[in-house]
Coordinates of C-alpha atoms in Angstrom, one line a residue:
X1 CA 57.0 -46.4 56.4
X2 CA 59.6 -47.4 53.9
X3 CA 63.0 -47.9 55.4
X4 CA 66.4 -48.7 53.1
X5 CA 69.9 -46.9 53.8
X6 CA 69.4 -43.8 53.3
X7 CA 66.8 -43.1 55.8
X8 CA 68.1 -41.1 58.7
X9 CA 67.4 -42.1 62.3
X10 CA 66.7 -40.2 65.5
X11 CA 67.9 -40.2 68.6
X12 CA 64.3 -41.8 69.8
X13 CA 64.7 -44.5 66.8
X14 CA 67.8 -45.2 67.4
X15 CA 67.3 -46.1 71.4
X16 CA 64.1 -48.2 69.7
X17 CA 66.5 -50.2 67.4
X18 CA 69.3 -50.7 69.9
X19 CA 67.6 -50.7 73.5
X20 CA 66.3 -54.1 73.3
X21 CA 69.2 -55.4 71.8
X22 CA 71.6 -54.3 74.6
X23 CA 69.3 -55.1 77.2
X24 CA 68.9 -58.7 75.5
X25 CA 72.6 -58.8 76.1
X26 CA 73.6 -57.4 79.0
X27 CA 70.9 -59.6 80.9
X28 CA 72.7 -62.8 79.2
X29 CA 75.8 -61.7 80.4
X30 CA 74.5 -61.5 84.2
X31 CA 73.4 -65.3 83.9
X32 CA 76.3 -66.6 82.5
X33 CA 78.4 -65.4 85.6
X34 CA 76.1 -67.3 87.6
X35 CA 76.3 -70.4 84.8
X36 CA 79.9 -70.0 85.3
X37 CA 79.3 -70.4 89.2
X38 CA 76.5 -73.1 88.9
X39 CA 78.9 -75.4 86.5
X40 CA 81.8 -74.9 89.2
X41 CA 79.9 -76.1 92.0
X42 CA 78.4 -78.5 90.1
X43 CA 81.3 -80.0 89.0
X44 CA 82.5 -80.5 92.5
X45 CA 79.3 -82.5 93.5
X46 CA 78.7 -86.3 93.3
X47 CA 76.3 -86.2 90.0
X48 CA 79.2 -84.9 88.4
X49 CA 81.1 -87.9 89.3
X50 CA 78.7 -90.0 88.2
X51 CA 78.2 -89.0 84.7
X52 CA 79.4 -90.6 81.8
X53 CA 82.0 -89.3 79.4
X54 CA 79.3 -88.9 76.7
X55 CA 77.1 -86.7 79.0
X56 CA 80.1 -84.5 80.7
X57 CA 81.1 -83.9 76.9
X58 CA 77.1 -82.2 76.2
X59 CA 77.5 -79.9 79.0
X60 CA 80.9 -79.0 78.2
X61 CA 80.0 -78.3 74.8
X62 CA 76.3 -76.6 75.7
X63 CA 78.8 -74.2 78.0
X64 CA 81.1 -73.7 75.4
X65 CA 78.2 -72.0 73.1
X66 CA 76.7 -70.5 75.4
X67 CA 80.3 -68.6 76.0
X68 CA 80.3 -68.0 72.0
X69 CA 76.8 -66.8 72.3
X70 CA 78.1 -64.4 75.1
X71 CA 80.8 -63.3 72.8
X72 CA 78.7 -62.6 70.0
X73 CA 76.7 -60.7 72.6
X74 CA 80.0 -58.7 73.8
X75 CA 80.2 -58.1 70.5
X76 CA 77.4 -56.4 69.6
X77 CA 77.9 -54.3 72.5
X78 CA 80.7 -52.8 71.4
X79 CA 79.1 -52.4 68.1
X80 CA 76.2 -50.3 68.8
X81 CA 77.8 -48.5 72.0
X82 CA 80.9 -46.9 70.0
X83 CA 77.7 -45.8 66.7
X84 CA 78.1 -42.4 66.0
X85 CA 76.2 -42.5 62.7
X86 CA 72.2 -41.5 62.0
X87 CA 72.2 -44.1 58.9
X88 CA 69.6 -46.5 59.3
X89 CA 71.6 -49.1 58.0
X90 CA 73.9 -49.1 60.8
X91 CA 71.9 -49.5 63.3
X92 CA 68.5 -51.8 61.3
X93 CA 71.2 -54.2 59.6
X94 CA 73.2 -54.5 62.3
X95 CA 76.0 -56.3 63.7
X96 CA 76.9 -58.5 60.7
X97 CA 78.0 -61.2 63.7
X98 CA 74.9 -60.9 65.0
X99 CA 72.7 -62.9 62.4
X100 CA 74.2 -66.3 63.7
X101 CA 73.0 -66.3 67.3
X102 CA 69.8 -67.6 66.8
X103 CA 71.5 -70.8 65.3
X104 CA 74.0 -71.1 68.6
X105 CA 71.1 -70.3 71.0
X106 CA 68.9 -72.7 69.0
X107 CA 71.8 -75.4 69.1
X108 CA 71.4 -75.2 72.7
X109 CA 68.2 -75.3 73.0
X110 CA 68.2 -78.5 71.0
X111 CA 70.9 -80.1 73.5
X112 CA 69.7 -78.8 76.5
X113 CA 65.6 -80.1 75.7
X114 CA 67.3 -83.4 74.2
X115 CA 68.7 -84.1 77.5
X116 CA 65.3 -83.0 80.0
X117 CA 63.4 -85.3 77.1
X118 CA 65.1 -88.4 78.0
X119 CA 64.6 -88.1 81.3
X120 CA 61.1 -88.1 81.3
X121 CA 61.7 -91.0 78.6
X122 CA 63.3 -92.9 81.4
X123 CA 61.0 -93.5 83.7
X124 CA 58.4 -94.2 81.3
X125 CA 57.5 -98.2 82.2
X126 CA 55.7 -98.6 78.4
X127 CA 57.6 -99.3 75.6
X128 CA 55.0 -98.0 73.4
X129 CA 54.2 -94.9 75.3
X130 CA 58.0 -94.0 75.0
X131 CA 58.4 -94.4 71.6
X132 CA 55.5 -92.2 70.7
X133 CA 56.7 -89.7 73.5
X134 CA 59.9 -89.7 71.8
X135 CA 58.2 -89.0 68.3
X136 CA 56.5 -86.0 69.4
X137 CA 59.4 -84.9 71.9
X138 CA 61.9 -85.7 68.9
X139 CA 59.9 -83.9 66.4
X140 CA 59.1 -80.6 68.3
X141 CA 62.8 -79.8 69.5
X142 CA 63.6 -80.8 65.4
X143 CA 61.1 -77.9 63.7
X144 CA 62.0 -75.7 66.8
X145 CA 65.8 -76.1 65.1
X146 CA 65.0 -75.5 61.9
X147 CA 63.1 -72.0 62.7
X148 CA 66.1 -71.3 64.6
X149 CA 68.0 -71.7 61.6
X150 CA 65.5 -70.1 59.5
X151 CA 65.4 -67.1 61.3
X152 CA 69.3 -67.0 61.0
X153 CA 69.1 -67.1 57.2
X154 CA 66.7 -63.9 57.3
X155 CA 69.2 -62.3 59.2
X156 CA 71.5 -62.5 56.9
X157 CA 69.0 -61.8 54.0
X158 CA 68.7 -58.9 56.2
X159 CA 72.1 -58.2 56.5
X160 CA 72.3 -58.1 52.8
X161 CA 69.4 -55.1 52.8
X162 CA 67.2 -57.9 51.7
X163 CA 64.1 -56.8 54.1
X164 CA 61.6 -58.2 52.4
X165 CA 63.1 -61.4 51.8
X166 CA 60.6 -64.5 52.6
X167 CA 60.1 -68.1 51.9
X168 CA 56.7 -68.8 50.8
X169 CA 54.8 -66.7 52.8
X170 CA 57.0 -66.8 55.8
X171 CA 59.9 -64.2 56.5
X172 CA 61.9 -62.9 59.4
X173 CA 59.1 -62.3 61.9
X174 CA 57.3 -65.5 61.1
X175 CA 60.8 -67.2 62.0
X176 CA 60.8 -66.2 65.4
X177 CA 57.7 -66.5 66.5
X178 CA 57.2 -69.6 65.7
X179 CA 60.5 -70.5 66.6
X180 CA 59.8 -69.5 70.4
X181 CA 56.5 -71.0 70.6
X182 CA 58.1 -74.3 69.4
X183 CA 60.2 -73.7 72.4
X184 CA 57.7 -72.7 74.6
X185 CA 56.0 -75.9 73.6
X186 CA 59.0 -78.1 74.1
X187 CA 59.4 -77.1 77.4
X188 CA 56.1 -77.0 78.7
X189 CA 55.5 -80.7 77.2
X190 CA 58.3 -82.2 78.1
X191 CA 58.1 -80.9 81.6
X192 CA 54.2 -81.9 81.8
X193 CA 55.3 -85.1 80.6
X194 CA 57.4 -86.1 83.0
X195 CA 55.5 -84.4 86.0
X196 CA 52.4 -86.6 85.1
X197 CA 54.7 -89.9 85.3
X198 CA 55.9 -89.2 88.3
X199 CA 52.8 -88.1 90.0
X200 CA 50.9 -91.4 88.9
X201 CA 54.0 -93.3 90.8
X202 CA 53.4 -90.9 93.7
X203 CA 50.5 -92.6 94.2
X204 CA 52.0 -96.3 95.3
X205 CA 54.3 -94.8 97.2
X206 CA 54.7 -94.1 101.3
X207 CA 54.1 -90.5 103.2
X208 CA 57.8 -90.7 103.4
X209 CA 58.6 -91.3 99.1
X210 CA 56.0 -88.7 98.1
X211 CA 57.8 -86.0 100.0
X212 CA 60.7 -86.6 98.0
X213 CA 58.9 -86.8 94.9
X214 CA 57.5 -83.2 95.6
X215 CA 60.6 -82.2 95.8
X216 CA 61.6 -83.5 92.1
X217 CA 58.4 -82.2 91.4
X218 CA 59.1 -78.8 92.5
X219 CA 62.9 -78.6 91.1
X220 CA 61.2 -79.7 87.3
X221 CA 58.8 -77.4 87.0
X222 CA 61.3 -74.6 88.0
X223 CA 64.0 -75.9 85.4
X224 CA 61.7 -75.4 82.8
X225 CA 59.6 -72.2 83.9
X226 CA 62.0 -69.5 83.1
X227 CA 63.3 -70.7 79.4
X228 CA 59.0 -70.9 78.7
X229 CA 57.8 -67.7 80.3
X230 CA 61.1 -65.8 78.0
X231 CA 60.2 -67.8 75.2
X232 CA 56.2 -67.3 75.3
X233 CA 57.1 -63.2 75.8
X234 CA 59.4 -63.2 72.6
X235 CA 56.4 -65.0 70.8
X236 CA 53.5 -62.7 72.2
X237 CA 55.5 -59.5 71.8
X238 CA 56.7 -60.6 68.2
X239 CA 52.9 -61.0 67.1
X240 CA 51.6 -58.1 69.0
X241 CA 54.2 -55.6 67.4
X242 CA 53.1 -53.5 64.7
X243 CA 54.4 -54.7 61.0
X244 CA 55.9 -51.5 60.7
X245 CA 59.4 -51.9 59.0
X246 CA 62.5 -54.0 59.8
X247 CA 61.6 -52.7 63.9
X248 CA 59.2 -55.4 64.3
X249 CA 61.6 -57.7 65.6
X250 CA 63.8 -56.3 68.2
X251 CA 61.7 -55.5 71.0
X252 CA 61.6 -59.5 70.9
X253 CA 65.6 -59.5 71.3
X254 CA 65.0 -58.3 74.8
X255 CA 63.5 -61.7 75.7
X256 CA 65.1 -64.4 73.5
X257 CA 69.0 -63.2 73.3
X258 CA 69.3 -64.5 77.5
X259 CA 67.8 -68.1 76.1
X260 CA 71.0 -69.3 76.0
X261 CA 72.0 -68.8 79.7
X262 CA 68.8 -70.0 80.7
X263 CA 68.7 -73.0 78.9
X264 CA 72.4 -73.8 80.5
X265 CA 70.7 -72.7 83.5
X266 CA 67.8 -75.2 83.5
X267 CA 69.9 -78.0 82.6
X268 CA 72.4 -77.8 85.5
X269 CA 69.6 -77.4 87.9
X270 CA 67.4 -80.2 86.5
X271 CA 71.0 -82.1 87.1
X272 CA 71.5 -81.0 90.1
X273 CA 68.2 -82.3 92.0
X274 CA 69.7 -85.8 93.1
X275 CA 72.4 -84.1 95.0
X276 CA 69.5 -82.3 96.6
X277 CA 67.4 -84.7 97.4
X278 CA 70.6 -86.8 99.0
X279 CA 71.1 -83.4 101.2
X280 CA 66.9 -83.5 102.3
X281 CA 67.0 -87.0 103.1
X282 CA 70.1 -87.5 105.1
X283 CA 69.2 -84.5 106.9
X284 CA 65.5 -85.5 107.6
X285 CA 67.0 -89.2 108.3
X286 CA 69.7 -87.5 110.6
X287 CA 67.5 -85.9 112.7
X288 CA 64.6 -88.2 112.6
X289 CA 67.8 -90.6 114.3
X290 CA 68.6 -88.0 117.0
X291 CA 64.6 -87.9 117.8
X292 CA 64.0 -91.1 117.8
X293 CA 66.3 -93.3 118.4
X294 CA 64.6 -96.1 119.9
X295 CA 62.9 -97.0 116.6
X296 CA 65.8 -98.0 114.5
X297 CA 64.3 -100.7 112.1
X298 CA 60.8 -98.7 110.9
X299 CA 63.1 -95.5 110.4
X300 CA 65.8 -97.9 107.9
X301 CA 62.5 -98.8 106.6
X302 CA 61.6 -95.2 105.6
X303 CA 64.8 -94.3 104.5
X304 CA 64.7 -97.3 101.9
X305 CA 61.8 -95.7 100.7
X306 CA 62.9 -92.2 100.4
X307 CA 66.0 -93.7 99.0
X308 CA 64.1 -95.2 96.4
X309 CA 61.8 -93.1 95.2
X310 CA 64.4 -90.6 94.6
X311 CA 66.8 -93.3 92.7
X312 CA 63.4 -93.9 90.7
X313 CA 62.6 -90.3 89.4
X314 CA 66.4 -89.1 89.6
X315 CA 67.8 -92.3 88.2
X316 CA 70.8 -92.8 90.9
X317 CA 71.8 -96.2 92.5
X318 CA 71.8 -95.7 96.1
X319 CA 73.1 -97.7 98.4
X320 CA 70.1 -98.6 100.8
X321 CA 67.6 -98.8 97.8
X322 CA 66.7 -101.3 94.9
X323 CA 66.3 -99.2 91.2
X324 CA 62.6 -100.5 90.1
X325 CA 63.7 -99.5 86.7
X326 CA 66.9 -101.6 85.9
X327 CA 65.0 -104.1 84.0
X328 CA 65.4 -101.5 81.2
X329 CA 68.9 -102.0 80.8
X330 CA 69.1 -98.3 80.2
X331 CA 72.5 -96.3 81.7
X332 CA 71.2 -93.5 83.6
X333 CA 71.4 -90.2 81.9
X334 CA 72.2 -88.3 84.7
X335 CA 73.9 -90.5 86.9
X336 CA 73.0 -88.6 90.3
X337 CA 74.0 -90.7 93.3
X338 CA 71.5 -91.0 96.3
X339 CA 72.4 -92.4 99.1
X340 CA 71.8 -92.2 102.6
X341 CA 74.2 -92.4 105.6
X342 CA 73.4 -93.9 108.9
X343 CA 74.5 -91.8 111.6
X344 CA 74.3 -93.5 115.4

């Protein structure tokens, strides 16, 4: 079917061409009232404390588009909720605002996968193996960019009635999916990445450091599920969809236009976990006290440990541990603060 401006839509077309969209939306809107929650109780925690300038200043500025990318979405609320009209071209080009949110979503994707890559650079003990990691890490978040901005260009080509606008052999559809499977690929290696560095410490460490490391563990490989399972479903559903017109990308919208949020999302968790491992260990040391008091010295002993493997994985300084990695000279990107109170 051919589509240009004078095509007439129906009600069923119409709901196919805007549904997505506004579901897209309204779900990013949900999340970032709980970002706006999560960043005000993070801020009142001790990694916020601990963070440098350089690093409050990215998540400052990763909320900040994410509220733009919220406006844009508020925007095309409004836009499509108050159409009256049956011209295709009102609802298939769109909100003319629109055609820049992939660039702010993929801006924050950038930031956000930046910051989760060197962590898992951090605690990599080989120079070499870092430097390639950083490579491939460095290179996949880069092309994920540039489809990001790619796809933003056929927007606009798009915007412009230009629907068959392409580059080569790649065009609107081809932007986006492999945009998202770059970014289902970013975060699923990164994430594997650092989850295989720390299980091969897990192994040199006591009953009482692996528990802690499970928890990192656990916290990492929720940080990065959501952003990949939305990004992998934008990709699938973008290849699966019938080449049928200018429709075939916006059942897609429903899964990569709450990116944003989630990215914010991820990274404030992934932030979060020293404070959380702090909380597990000074309550299992806590208790362990009340139980058994009598044997002081071996539990110090194990809260050292604990104490340590967290400031290893988390990259904090605490107080009743030594950091194995300082002979890196590296500041610690996330600057969370684990530390363990003796209670008699």
């Amino acid at each position: 079917m051919s589509y240009s401006p004078s095509n007439k839509v129906s009600s069923k077309e119409a709901a196919a061409l805007t549904g997505p969209i506004l579901a897209g939306h309204l779900t990013n809107i949900l999340l970032y009232g709980f970002l706006l929650c999560t960043f005000l109780n993070f801020v009142q925690r001790p990694s916020w404390r601990t963070l440098s300038r350089p690093h409050r200043t990215i998540l400052l500025l990763v909320l900040a588009l994410v509220t733009v990318e919220v406006g844009l979405g508020v925007n095309d609320i409004v836009y499509f909720g108050t159409n009256i009209s049956d011209d295709f071209a009102v609802f298939g080009d769109g909100n003319p605002a629109e055609d820049y949110e992939p660039l702010v979503t993929g801006l924050v994707a950038c930031l956000c996968q930046s910051v989760l890559a060197m962590r898992a650079l951090k605690i990599t003990d080989n120079v070499y193996i870092r430097y390639v990691c950083l490579v491939i890490f460095g290179s996949i978040v880069l092309l994920e960019s540039i489809w990001s901005a790619m796809l933003c260009y056929f927007s606009v080509q798009f915007q412009k009635e230009n629907y068959t606008a392409t580059i080569g052999k790649l065009g609107l559809d081809q932007s986006l999916f492999l945009w998202m499977w770059f970014a289902a690929g970013a975060d699923t290696i990164i994430t594997a990445t650092y989850i295989s560095i720390i299980i091969r410490r897990m192994k040199q460490q006591s009953e009482a450091g692996r528990s802690v490391t499970k928890l990192i563990i656990k916290g990492a490989i929720q940080s990065a599920f959501y952003t990949a399972f939305m990004a992998l479903a934008t990709a699938i559903t973008t290849q699966i969809t019938t080449n049928d017109g200018p429709m075939i990308y916006i059942l897609p919208y429903a899964f990569w236009l709450p990116l944003s949020s989630l990215y914010a999302l991820s990274l404030f968790a992934t932030l979060s976990i020293g404070d959380k491992v702090t909380e597990k260990v000074r309550a299992e040391h806590s208790i362990s006290l009340q139980r058994e008091s009598k044997f002081q010295p071996e539990l110090s002993v194990g809260a050292m440990e604990i104490g340590a493997a967290a400031d290893e994985h988390v990259g904090g300084n605490g107080s009743l541990s030594t950091n194995p990695m300082a002979g890196l000279r590296q500041p610690s990107l996330f600057g969370s603060t684990i530390s363990i109170d003796r209670r008699d």
